[in-house]
mmCIF file of C-alpha atoms in Angstrom:
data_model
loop_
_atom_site.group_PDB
_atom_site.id
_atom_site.type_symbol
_atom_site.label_atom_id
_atom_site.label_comp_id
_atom_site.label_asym_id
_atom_site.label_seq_id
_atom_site.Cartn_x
_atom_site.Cartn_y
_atom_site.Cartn_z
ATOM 1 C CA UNK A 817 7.135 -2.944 -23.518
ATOM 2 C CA UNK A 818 8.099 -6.661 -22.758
ATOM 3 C CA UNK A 819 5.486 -9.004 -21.182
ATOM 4 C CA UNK A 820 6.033 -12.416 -19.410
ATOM 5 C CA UNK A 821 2.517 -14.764 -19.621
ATOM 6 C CA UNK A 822 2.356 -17.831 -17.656
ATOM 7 C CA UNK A 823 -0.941 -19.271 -18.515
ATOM 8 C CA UNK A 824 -1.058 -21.794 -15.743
ATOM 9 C CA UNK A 825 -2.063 -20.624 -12.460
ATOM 10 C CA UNK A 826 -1.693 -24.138 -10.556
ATOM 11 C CA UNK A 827 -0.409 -27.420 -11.560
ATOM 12 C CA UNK A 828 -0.199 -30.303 -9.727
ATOM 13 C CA UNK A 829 2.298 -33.525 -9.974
ATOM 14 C CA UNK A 830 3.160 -36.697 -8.370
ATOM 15 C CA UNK A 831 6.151 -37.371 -6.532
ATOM 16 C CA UNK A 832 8.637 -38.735 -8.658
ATOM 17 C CA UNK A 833 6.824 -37.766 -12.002
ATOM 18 C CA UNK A 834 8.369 -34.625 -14.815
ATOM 19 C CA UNK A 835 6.231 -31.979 -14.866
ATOM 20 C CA UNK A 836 6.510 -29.042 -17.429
ATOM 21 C CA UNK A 837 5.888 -25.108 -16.755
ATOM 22 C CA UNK A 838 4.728 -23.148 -19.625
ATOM 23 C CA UNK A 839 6.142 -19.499 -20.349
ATOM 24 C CA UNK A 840 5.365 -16.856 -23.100
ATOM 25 C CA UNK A 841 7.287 -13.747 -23.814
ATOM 26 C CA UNK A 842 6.508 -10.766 -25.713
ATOM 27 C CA UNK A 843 9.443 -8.396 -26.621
ATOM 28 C CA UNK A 844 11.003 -6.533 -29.781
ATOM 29 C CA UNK A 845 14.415 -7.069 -28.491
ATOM 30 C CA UNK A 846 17.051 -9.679 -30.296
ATOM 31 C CA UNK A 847 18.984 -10.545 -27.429
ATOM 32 C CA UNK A 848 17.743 -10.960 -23.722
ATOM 33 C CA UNK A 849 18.143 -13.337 -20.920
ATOM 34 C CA UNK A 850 14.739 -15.337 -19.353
ATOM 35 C CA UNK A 851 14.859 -16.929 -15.979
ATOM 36 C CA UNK A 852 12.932 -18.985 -14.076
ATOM 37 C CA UNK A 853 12.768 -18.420 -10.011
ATOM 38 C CA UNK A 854 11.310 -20.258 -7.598
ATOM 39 C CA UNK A 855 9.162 -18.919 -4.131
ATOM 40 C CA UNK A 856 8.790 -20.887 -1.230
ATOM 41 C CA UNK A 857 6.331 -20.064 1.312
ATOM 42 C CA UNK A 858 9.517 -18.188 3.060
ATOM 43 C CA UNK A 859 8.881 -15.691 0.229
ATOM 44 C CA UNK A 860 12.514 -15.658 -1.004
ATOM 45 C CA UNK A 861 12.837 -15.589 -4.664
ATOM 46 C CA UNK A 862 15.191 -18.761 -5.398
ATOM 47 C CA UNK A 863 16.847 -18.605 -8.826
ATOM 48 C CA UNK A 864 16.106 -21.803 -10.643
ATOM 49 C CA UNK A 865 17.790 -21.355 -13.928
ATOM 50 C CA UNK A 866 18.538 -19.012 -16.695
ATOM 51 C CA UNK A 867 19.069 -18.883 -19.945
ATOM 52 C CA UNK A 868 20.595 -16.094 -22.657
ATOM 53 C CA UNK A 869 18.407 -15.330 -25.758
ATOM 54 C CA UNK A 870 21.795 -15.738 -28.076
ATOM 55 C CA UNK A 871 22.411 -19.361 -27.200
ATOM 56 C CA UNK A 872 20.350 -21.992 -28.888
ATOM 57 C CA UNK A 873 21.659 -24.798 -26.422
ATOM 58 C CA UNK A 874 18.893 -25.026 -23.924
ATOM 59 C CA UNK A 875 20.082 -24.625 -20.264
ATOM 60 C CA UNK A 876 19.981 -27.285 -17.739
ATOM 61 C CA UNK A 877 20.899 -27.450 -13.817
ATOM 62 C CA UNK A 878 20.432 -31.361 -12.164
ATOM 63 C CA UNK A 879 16.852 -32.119 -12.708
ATOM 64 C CA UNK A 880 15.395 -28.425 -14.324
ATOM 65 C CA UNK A 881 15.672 -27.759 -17.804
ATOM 66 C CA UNK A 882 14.195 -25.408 -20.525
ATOM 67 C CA UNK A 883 12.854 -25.434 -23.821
ATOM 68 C CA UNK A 884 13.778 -21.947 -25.313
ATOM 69 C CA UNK A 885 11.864 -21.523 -28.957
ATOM 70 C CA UNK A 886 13.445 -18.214 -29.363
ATOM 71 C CA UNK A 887 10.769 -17.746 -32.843
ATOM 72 C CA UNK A 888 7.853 -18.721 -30.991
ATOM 73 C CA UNK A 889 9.166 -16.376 -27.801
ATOM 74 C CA UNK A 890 8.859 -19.798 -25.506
ATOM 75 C CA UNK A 891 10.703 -20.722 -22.354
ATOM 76 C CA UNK A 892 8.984 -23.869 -20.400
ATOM 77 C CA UNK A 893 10.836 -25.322 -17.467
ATOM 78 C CA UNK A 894 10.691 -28.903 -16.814
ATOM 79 C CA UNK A 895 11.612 -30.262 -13.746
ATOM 80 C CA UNK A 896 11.711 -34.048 -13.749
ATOM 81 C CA UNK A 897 11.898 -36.488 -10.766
ATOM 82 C CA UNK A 898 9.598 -34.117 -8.605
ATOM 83 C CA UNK A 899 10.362 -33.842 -4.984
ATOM 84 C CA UNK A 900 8.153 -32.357 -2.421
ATOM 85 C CA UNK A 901 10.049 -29.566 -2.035
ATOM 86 C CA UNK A 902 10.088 -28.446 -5.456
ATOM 87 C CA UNK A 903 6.503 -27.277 -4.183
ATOM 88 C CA UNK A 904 6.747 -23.681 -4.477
ATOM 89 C CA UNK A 905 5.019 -20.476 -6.764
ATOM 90 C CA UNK A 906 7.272 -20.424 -10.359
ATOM 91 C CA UNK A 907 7.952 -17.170 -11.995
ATOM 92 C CA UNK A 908 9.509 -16.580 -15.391
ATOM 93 C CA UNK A 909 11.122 -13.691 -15.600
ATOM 94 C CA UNK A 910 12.343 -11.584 -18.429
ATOM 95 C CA UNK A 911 15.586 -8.903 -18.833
ATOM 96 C CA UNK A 912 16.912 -6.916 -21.614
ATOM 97 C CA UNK A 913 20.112 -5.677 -22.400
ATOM 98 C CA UNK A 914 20.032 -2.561 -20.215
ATOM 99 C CA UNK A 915 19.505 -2.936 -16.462
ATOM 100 C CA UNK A 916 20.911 -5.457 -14.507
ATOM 101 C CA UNK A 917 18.142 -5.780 -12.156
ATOM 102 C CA UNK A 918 14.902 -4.557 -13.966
ATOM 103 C CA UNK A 919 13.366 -8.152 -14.578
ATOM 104 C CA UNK A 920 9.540 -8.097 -15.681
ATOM 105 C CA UNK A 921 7.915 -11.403 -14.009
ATOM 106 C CA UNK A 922 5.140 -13.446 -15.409
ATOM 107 C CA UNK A 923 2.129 -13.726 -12.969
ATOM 108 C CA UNK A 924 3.700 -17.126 -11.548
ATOM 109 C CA UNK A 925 2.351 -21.019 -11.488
ATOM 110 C CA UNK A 926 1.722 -22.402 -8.427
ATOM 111 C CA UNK A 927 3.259 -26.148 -8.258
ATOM 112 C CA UNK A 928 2.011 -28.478 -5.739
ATOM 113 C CA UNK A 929 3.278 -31.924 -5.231
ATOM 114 C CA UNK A 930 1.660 -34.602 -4.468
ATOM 115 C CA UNK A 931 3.323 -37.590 -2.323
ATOM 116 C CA UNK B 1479 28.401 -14.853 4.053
ATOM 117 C CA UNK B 1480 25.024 -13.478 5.552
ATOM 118 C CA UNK B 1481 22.127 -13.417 2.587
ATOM 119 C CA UNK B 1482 19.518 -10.166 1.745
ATOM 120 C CA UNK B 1483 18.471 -8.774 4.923
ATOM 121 C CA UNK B 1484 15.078 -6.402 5.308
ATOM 122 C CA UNK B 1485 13.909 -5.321 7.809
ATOM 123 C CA UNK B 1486 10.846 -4.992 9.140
ATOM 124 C CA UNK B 1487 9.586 -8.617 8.024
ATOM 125 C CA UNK B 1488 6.017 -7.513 8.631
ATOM 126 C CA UNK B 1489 4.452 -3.809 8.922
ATOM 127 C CA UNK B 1490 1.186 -2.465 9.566
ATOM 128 C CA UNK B 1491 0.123 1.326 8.848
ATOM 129 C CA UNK B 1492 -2.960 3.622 8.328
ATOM 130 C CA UNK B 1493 -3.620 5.046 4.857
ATOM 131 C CA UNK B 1494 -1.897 8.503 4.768
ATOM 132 C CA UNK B 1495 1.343 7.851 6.813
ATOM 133 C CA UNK B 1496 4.563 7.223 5.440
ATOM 134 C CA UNK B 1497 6.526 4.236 5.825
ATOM 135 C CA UNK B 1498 10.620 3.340 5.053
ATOM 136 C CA UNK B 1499 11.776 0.059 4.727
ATOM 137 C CA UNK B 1500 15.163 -1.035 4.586
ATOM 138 C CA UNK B 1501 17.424 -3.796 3.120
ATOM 139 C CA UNK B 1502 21.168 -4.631 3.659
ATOM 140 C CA UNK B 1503 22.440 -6.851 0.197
ATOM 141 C CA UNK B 1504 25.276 -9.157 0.399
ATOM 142 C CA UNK B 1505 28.481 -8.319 1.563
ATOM 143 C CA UNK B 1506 30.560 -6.487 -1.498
ATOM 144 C CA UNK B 1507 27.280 -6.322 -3.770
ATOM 145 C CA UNK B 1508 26.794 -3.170 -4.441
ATOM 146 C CA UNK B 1509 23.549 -3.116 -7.431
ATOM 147 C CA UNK B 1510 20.560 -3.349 -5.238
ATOM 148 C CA UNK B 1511 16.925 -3.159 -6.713
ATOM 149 C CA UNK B 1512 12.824 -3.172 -5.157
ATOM 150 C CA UNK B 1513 10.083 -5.258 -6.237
ATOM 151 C CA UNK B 1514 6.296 -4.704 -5.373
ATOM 152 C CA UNK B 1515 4.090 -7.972 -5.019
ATOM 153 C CA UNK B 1516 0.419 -7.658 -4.733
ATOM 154 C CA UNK B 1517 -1.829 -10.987 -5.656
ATOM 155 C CA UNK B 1518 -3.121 -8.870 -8.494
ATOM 156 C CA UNK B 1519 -0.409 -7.117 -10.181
ATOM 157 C CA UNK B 1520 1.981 -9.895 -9.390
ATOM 158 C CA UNK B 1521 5.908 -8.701 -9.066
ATOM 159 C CA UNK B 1522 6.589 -5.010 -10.459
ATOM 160 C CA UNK B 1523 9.807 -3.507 -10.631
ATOM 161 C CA UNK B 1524 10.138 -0.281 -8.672
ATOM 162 C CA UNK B 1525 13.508 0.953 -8.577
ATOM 163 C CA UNK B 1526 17.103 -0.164 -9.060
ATOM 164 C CA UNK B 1527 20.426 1.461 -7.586
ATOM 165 C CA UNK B 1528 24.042 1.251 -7.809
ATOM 166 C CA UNK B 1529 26.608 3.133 -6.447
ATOM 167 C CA UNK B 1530 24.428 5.866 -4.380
ATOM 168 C CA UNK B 1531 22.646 6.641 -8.238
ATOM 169 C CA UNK B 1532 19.287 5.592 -9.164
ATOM 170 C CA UNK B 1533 19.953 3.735 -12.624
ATOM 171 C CA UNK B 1534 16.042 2.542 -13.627
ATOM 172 C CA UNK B 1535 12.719 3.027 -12.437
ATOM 173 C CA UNK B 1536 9.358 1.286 -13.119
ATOM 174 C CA UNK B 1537 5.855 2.834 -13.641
ATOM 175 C CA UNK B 1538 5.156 3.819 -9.974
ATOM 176 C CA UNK B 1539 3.709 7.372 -8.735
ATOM 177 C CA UNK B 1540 6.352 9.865 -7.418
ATOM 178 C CA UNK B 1541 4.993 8.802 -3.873
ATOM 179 C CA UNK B 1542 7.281 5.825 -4.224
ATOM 180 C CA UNK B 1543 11.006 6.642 -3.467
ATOM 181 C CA UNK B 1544 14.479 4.870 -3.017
ATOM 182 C CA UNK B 1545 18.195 5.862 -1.802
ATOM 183 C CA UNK B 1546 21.020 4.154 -1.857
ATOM 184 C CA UNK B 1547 23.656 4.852 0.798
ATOM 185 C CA UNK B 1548 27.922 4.520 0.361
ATOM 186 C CA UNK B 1549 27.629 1.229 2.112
ATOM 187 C CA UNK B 1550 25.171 -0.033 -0.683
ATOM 188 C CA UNK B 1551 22.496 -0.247 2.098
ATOM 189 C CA UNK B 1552 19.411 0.747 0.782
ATOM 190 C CA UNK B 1553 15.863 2.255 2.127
ATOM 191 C CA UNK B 1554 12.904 2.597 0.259
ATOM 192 C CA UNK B 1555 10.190 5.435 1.052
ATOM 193 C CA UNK B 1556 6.298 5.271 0.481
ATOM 194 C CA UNK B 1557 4.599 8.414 1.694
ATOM 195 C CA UNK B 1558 0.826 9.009 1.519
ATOM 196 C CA UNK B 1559 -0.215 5.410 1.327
ATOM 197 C CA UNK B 1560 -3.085 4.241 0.079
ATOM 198 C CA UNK B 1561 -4.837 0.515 0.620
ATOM 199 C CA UNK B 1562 -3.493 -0.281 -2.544
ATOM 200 C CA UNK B 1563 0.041 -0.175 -1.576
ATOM 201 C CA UNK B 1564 -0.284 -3.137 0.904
ATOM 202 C CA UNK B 1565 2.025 -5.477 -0.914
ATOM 203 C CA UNK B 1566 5.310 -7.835 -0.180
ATOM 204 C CA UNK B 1567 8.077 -5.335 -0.769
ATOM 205 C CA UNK B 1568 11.470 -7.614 -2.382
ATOM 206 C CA UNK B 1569 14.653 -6.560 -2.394
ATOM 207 C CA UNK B 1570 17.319 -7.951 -4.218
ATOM 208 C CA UNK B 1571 21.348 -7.318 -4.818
ATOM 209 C CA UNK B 1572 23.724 -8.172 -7.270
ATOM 210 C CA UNK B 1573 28.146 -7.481 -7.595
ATOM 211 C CA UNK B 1574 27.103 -5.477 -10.390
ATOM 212 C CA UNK B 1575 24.635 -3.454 -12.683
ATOM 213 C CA UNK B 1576 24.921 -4.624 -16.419
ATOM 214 C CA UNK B 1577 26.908 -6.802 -18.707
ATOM 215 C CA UNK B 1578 25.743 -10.623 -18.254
ATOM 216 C CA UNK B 1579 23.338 -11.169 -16.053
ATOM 217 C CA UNK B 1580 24.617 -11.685 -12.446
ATOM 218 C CA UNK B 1581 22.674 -14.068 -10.253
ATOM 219 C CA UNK B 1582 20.115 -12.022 -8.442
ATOM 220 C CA UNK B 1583 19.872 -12.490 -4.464
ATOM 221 C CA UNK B 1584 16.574 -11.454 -3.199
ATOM 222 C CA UNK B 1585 15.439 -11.001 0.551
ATOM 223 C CA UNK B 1586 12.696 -12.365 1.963
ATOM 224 C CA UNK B 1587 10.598 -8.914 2.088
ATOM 225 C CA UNK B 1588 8.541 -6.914 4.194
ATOM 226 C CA UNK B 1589 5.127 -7.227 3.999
ATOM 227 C CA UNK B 1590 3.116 -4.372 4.131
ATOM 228 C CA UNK B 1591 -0.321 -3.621 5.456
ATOM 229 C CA UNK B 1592 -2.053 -0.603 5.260
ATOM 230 C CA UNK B 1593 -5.675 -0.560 7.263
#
């Protein structure tokens, strides 16, 4: 079975400053997709950005980005120029092939802001 | 174009009774999937529909039940339930159920108390 570890339960960054989000991933698979989603206190799941296992071009959308080390099973998310409400709880998120919706989470990072 | 919509936003019940919560997806979307999120087992996947036909299912007891109506509405069932099952139940849609990844459109959940 796949599993999603996010080893950092809070972080905390100034205004203005990068800030990276660490994200392991555990599968036997050779081609996936990993994600990154955001929650806000209004509890909606916000996709951030994603990125498919087969590409080796690391996505990017305005100020998030990843590093995707496919052999070390990697995928941190920077997000550089913080903004206050970039505070939010960060999930990675894994999917396989099969299953359009069956995404295993990791157990999230909680991102505070400071001004 | 009206987001994820579930309703209730907020439930309380007593262990033993049953409970149904419901969630409209996006206009046209017709893959629609559940999520469980307790502050100890993070997000789980519970179930995952498309086109009235229950496509996946996660690791939950047979207590835990879905449908999927023609209008791509769906309702989720939880009979018996236990402390344990006081969680923030996500819903999420997508236009379709495999093939690349479509972006994923969650709700803002129901949260679920059970005294």
């Amino acid at each position: 079975a796949q599993t999603v570890t996010q080893s950092q339960p809070e972080m905390s960054v100034q205004e203005a400053e990068t800030v990276t989000l660490s994200c392991t991933y555990d599968t036997s698979e050779s081609d996936y997709y990993l994600f990154w989603y955001k929650q806000p206190p209004s509890r909606q799941m916000i996709l951030v950005i994603r990125q498919e296992a087969y590409k080796q071009q690391n996505a990017t959308e305005n100020r998030f980005s990843v590093n995707f080390q496919k052999a070390a099973k990697s995928f941190s998310l920077k997000i550089s120029d913080s903004q206050l409400g970039d505070a939010a709880m960060y999930f990675c998120a894994y999917r396989g092939i099969q299953g359009a919706q069956k995404l295993v989470f990791g157990q999230g990072t909680r991102l505070t802001i400071n001004p | 174009k009206a987001g994820v919509t579930q309703t209730p936003r907020y439930l309380i019940k007593t262990r033993g009774q049953q409970v149904t919560l419901s969630c409209s997806p996006i206009s046209g979307h017709r893959s629609v999937s559940w999520y469980q999120q307790t502050p100890g087992q993070g997000l789980q996947f519970l179930f995952e529909y498309f086109s009235e036909t229950q496509r996946n299912k996660g690791n939950f007891p047979g207590r835990f039940s879905g449908r999927q109506f023609s209008n791509s509405r769906s309702e989720m069932n939880v009979s018996t339930l236990e402390l344990g099952d006081s969680a923030l139940y996500l819903c999420a849609s997508s236009l379709v159920f495999q093939g690349a990844p479509e972006k994923l459109f969650f709700g803002s959940g129901t949260q679920l108390s059970v005294l």
